[in-house]
PDB file of C-alpha atoms in Angstrom:
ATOM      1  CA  UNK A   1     -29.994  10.386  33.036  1.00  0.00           C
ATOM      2  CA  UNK A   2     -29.298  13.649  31.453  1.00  0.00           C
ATOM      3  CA  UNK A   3     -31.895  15.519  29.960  1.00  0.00           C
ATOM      4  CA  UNK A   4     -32.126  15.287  25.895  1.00  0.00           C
ATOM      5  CA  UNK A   5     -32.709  18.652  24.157  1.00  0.00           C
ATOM      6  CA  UNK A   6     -31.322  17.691  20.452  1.00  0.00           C
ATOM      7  CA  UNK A   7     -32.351  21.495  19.265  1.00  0.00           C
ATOM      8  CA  UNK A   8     -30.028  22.602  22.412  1.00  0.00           C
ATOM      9  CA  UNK A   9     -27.536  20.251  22.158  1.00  0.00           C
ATOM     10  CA  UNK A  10     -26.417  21.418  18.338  1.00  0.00           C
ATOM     11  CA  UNK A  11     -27.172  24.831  19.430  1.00  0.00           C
ATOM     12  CA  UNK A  12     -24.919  24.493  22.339  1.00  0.00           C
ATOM     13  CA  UNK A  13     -22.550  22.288  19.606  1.00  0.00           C
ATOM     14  CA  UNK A  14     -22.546  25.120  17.401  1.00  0.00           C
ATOM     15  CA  UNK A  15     -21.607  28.071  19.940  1.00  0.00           C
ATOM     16  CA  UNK A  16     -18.758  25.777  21.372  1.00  0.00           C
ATOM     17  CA  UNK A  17     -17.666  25.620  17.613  1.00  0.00           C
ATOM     18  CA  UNK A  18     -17.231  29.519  17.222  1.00  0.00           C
ATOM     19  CA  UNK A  19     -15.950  29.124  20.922  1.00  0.00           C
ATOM     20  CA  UNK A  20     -13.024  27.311  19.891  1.00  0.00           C
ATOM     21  CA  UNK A  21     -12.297  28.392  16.298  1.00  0.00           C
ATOM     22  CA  UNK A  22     -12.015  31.900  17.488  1.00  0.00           C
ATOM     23  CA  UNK A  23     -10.185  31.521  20.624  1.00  0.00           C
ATOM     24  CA  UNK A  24      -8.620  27.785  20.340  1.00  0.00           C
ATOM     25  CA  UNK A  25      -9.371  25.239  22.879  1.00  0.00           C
ATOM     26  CA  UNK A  26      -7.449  26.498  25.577  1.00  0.00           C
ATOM     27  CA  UNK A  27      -8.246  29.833  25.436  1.00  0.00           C
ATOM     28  CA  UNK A  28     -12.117  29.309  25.226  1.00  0.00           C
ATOM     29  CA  UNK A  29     -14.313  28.930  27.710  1.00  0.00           C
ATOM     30  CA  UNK A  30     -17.638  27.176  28.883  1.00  0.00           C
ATOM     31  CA  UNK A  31     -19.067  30.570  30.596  1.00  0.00           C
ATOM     32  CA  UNK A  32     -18.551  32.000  27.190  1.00  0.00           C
ATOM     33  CA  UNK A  33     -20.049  29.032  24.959  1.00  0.00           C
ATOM     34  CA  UNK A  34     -23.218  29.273  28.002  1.00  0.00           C
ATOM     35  CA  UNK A  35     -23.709  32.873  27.225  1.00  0.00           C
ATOM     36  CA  UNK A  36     -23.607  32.361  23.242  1.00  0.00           C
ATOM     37  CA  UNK A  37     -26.221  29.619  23.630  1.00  0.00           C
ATOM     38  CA  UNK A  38     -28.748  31.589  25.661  1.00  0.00           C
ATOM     39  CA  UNK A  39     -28.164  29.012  28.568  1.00  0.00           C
ATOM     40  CA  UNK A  40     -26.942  28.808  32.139  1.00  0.00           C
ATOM     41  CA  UNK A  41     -23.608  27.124  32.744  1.00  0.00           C
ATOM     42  CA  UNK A  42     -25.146  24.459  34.685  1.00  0.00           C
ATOM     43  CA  UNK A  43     -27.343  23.777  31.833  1.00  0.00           C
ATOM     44  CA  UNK A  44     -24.320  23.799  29.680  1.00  0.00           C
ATOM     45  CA  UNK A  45     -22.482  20.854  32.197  1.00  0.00           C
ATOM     46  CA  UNK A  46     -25.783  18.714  31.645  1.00  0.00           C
ATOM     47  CA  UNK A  47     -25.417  18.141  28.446  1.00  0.00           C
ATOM     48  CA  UNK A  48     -21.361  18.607  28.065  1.00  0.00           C
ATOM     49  CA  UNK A  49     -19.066  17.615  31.288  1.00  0.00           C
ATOM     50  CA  UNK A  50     -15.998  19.800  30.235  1.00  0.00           C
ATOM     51  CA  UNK A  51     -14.249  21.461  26.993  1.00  0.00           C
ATOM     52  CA  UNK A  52     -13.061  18.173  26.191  1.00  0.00           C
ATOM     53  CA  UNK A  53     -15.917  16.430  25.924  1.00  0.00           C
ATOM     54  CA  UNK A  54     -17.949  19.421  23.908  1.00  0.00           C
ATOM     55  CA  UNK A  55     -14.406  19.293  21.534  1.00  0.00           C
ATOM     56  CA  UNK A  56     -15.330  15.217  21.363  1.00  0.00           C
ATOM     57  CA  UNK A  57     -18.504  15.743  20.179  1.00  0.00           C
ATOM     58  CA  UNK A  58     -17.419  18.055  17.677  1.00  0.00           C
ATOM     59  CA  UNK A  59     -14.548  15.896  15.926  1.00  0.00           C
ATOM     60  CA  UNK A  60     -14.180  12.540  17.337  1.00  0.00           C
ATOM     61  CA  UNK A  61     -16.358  10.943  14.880  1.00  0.00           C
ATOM     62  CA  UNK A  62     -15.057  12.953  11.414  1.00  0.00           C
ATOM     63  CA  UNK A  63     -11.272  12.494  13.291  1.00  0.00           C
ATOM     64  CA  UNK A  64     -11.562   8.510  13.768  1.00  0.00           C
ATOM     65  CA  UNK A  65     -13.110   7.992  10.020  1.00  0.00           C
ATOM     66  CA  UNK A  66     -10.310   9.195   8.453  1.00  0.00           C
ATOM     67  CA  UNK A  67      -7.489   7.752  10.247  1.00  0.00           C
ATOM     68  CA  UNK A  68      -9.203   4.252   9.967  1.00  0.00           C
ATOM     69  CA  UNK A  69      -9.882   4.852   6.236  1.00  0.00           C
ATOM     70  CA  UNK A  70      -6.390   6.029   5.826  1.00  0.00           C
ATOM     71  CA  UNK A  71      -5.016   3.056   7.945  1.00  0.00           C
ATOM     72  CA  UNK A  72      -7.041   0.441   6.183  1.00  0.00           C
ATOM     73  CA  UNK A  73      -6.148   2.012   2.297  1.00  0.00           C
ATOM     74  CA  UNK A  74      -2.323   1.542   3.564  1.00  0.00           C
ATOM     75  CA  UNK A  75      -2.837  -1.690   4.343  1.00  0.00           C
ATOM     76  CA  UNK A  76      -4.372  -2.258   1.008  1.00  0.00           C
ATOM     77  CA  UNK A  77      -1.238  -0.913  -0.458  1.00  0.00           C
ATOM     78  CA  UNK A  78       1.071  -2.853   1.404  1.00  0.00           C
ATOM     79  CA  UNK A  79      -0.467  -5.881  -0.094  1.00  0.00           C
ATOM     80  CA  UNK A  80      -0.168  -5.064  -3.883  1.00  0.00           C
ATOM     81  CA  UNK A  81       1.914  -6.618  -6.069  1.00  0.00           C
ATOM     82  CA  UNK A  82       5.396  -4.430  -5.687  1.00  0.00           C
ATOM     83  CA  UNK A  83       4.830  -3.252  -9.217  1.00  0.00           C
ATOM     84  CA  UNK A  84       1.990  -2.264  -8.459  1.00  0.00           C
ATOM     85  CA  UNK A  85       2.737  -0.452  -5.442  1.00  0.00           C
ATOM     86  CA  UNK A  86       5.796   1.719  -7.285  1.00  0.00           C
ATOM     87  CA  UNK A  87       3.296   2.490  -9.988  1.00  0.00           C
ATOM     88  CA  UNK A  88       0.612   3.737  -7.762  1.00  0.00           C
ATOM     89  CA  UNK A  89       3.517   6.394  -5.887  1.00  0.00           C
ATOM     90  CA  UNK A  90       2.904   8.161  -3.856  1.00  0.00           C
ATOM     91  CA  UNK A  91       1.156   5.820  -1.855  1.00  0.00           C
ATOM     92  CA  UNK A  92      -2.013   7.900  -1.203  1.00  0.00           C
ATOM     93  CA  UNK A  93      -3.853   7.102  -5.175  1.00  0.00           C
ATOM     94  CA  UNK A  94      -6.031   8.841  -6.972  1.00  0.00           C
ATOM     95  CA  UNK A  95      -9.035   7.657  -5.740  1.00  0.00           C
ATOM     96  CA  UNK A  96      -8.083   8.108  -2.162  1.00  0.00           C
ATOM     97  CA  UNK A  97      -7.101  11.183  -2.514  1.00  0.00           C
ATOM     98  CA  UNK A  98     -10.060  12.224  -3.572  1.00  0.00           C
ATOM     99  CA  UNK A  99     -11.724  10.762  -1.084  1.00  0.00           C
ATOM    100  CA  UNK A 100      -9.676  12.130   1.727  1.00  0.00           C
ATOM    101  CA  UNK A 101      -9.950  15.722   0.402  1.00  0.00           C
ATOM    102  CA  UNK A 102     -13.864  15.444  -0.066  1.00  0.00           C
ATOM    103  CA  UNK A 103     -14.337  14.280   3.477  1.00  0.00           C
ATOM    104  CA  UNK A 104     -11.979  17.045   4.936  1.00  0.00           C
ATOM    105  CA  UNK A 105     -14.276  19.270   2.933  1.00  0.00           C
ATOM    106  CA  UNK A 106     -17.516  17.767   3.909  1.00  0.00           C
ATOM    107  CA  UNK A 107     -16.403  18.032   7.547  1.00  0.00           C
ATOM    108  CA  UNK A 108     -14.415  21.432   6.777  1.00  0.00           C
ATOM    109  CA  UNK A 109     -15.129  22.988  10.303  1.00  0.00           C
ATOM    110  CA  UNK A 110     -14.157  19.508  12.367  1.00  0.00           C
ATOM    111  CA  UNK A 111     -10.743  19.647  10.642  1.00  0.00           C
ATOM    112  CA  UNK A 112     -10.086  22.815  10.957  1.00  0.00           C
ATOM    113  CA  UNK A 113     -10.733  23.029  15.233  1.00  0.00           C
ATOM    114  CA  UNK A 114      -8.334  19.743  14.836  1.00  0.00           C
ATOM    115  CA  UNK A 115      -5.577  21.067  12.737  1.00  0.00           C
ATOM    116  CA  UNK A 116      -6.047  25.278  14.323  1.00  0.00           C
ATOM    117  CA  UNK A 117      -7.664  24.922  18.001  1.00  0.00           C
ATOM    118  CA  UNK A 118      -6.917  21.522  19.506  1.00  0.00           C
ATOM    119  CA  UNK A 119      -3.786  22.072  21.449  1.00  0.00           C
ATOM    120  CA  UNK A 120      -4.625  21.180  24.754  1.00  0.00           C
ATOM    121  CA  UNK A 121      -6.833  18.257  23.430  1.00  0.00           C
ATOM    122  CA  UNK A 122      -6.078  14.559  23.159  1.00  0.00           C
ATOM    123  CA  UNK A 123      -6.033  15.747  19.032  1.00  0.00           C
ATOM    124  CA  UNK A 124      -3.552  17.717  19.463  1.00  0.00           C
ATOM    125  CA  UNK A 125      -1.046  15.413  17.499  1.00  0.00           C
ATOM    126  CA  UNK A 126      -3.489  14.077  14.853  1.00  0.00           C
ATOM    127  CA  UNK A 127      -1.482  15.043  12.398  1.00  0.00           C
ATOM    128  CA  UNK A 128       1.591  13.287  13.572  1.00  0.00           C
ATOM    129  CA  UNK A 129      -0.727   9.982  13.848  1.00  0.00           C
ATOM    130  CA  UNK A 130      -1.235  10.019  10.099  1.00  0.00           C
ATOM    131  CA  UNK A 131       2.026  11.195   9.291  1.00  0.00           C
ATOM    132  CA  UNK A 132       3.049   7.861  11.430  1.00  0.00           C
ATOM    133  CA  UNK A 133       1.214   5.720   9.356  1.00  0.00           C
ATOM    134  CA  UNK A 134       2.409   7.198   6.033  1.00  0.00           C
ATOM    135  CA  UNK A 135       5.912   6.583   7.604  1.00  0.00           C
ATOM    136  CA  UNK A 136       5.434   3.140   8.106  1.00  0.00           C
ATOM    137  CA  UNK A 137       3.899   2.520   4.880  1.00  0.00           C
ATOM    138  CA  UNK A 138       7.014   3.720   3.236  1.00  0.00           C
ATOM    139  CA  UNK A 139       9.570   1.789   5.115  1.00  0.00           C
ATOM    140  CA  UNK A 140       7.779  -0.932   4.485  1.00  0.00           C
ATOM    141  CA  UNK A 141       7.763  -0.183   0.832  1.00  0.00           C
ATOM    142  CA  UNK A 142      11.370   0.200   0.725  1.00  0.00           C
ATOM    143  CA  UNK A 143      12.336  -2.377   2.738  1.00  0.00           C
ATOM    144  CA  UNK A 144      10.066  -4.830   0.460  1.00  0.00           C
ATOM    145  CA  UNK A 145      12.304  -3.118  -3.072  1.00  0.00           C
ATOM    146  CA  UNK A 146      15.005  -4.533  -1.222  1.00  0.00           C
ATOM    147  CA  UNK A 147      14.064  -7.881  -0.322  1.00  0.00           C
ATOM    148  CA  UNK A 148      12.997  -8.069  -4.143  1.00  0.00           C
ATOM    149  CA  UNK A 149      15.965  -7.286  -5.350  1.00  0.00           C
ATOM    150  CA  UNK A 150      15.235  -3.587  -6.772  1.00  0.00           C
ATOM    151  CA  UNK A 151      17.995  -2.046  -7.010  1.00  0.00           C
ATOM    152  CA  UNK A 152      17.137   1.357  -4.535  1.00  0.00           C
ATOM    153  CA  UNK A 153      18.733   3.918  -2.397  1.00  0.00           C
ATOM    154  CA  UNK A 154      18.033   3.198   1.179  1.00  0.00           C
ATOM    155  CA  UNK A 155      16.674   5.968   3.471  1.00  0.00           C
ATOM    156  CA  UNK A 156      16.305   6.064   7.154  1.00  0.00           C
ATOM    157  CA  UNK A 157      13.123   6.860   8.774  1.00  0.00           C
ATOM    158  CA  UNK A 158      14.056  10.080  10.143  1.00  0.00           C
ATOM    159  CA  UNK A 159      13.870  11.287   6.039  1.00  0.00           C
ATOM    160  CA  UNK A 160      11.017   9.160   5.581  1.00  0.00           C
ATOM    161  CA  UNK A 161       9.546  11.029   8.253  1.00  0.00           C
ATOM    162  CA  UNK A 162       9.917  14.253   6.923  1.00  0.00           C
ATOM    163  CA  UNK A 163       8.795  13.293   3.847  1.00  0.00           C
ATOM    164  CA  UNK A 164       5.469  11.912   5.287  1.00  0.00           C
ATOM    165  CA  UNK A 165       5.464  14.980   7.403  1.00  0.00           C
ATOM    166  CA  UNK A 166       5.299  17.647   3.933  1.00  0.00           C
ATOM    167  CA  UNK A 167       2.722  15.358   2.762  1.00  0.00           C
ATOM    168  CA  UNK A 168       0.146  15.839   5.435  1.00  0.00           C
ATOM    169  CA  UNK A 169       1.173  19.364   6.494  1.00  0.00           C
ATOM    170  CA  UNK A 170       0.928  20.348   2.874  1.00  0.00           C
ATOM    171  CA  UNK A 171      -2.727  18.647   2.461  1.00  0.00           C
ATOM    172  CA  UNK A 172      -3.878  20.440   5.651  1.00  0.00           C
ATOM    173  CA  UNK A 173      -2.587  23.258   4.762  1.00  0.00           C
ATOM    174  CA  UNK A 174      -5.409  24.397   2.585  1.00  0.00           C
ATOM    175  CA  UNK A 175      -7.819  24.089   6.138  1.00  0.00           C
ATOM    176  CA  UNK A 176      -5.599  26.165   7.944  1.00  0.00           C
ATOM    177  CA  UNK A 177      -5.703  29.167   5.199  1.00  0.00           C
ATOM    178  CA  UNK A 178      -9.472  28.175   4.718  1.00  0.00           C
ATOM    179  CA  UNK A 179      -8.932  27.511   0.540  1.00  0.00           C
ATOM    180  CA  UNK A 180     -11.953  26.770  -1.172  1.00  0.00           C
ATOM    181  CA  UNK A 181     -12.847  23.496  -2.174  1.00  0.00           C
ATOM    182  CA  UNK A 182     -11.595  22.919  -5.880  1.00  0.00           C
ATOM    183  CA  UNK A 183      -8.716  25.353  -5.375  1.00  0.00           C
ATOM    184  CA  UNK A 184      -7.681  22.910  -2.571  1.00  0.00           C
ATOM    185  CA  UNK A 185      -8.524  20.133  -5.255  1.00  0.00           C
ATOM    186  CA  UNK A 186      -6.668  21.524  -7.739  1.00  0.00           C
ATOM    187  CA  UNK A 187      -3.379  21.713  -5.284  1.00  0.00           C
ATOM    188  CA  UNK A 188      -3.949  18.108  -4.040  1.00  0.00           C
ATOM    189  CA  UNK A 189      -3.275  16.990  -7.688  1.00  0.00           C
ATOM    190  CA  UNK A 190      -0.087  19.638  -7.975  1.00  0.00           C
ATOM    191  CA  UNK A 191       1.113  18.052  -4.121  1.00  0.00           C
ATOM    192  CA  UNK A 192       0.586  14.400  -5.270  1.00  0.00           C
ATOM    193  CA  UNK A 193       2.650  15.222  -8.961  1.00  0.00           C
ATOM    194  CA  UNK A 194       5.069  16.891  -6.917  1.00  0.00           C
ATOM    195  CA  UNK A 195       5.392  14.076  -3.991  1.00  0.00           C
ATOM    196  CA  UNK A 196       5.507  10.838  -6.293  1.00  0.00           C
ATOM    197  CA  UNK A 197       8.376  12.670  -8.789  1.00  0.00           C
ATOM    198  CA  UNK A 198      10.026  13.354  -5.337  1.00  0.00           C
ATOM    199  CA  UNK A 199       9.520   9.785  -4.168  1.00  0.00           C
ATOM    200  CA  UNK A 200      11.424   8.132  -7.408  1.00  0.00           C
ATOM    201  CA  UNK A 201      14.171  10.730  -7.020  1.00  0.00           C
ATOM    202  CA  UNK A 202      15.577  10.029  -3.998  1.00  0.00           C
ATOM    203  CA  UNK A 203      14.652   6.400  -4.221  1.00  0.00           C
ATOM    204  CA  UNK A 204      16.845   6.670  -7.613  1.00  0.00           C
ATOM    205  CA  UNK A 205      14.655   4.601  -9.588  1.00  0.00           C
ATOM    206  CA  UNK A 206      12.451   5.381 -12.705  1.00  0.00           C
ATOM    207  CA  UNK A 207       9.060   6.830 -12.710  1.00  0.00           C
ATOM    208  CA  UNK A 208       7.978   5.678 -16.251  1.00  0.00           C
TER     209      UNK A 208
END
């Protein structure tokens, strides 16, 4: 069993978190993080088996609540009336936008090692996992206008891709330059304005 210390484990949490943001996952290392603690590397391993797992315990559990909220609010989308769905565009609403960007903020430092230090780490492509699922939410939305009847341009999912891809790039972007929290709030509104107009222009149908 290893030993429990939970005064050394955030402590050794916490100097693996200044590890990483200032050096990035691969160029950080568990000598380093030892020293900052105070602690022996062997005490270190007890607690922490490698730089993955010490980058686990710092994001896993902020990482997976988002992509499963995210995942389950798409499917909620996906079964609203289609009426419904093209008035709620883009598909990320109001209230779940302001969920997503309070949680990013309430877990600031998590996002920001996932977005700016993980290469190397299986979060390395987190981004691209939620950029998936917008992608799929909107070819499922288009495909659905067409079954219906709406009369709509179609696009492939290479453009649908991109599109998802601005979206999430652009809402991480305020981590990456560090923005404060209702600056970032403030541009999540501007991004959303800007993305649903975007969304009925190419799709060539009215946003009124």
């Amino acid at each position: 069993m290893r030993p429990i210390n939970e005064k050394l484990a955030e402590e050794l949490l916490e100097a693996g978190k200044r590890e990483f943001l200032e050096r990035g996952f691969q160029g950080a290392s568990m000598r380093s993080i030892a020293a900052a603690a105070g602690v022996t590397t062997g005490a270190l391993y007890r607690y922490y088996t490698d730089k993955a797992a010490l980058m686990d315990a710092l994001v896993k559990e902020p990482a997976e609540t988002l992509e499963n909220a995210y995942r389950e609010q798409q499917r909620l989308f996906a079964e609203k009336p289609l009426q419904n769905q093209l008035d709620g565009l883009p598909e990320i609403s109001d209230e779940s936008a302001a969920w997503m960007m309070e949680y990013i903020y309430d877990h600031f430092d998590a996002f920001k090692l996932i977005v700016c230090c993980s290469v190397g780490t299986k979060y390395e492509h987190y981004l691209d996992t939620l950029i998936d699922i917008e992608s799929e939410s909107g070819r499922r939305l288009i495909d659905r206008m067409q079954e219906e009847g709406v009369s709509v341009r179609d696009m492939d999912d290479a453009l649908i891709h991109i599109l998802s891809s601005a979206l999430f790039n652009g809402i991480f972007e305020t981590v990456r330059h560090d923005m404060p929290r209702e600056e970032a709030f403030t541009h999540m509104e501007s991004l959303r304005d800007f993305y649903s107009a975007g969304w009925f222009k190419i799709l060539g149908i009215s946003g009124d």
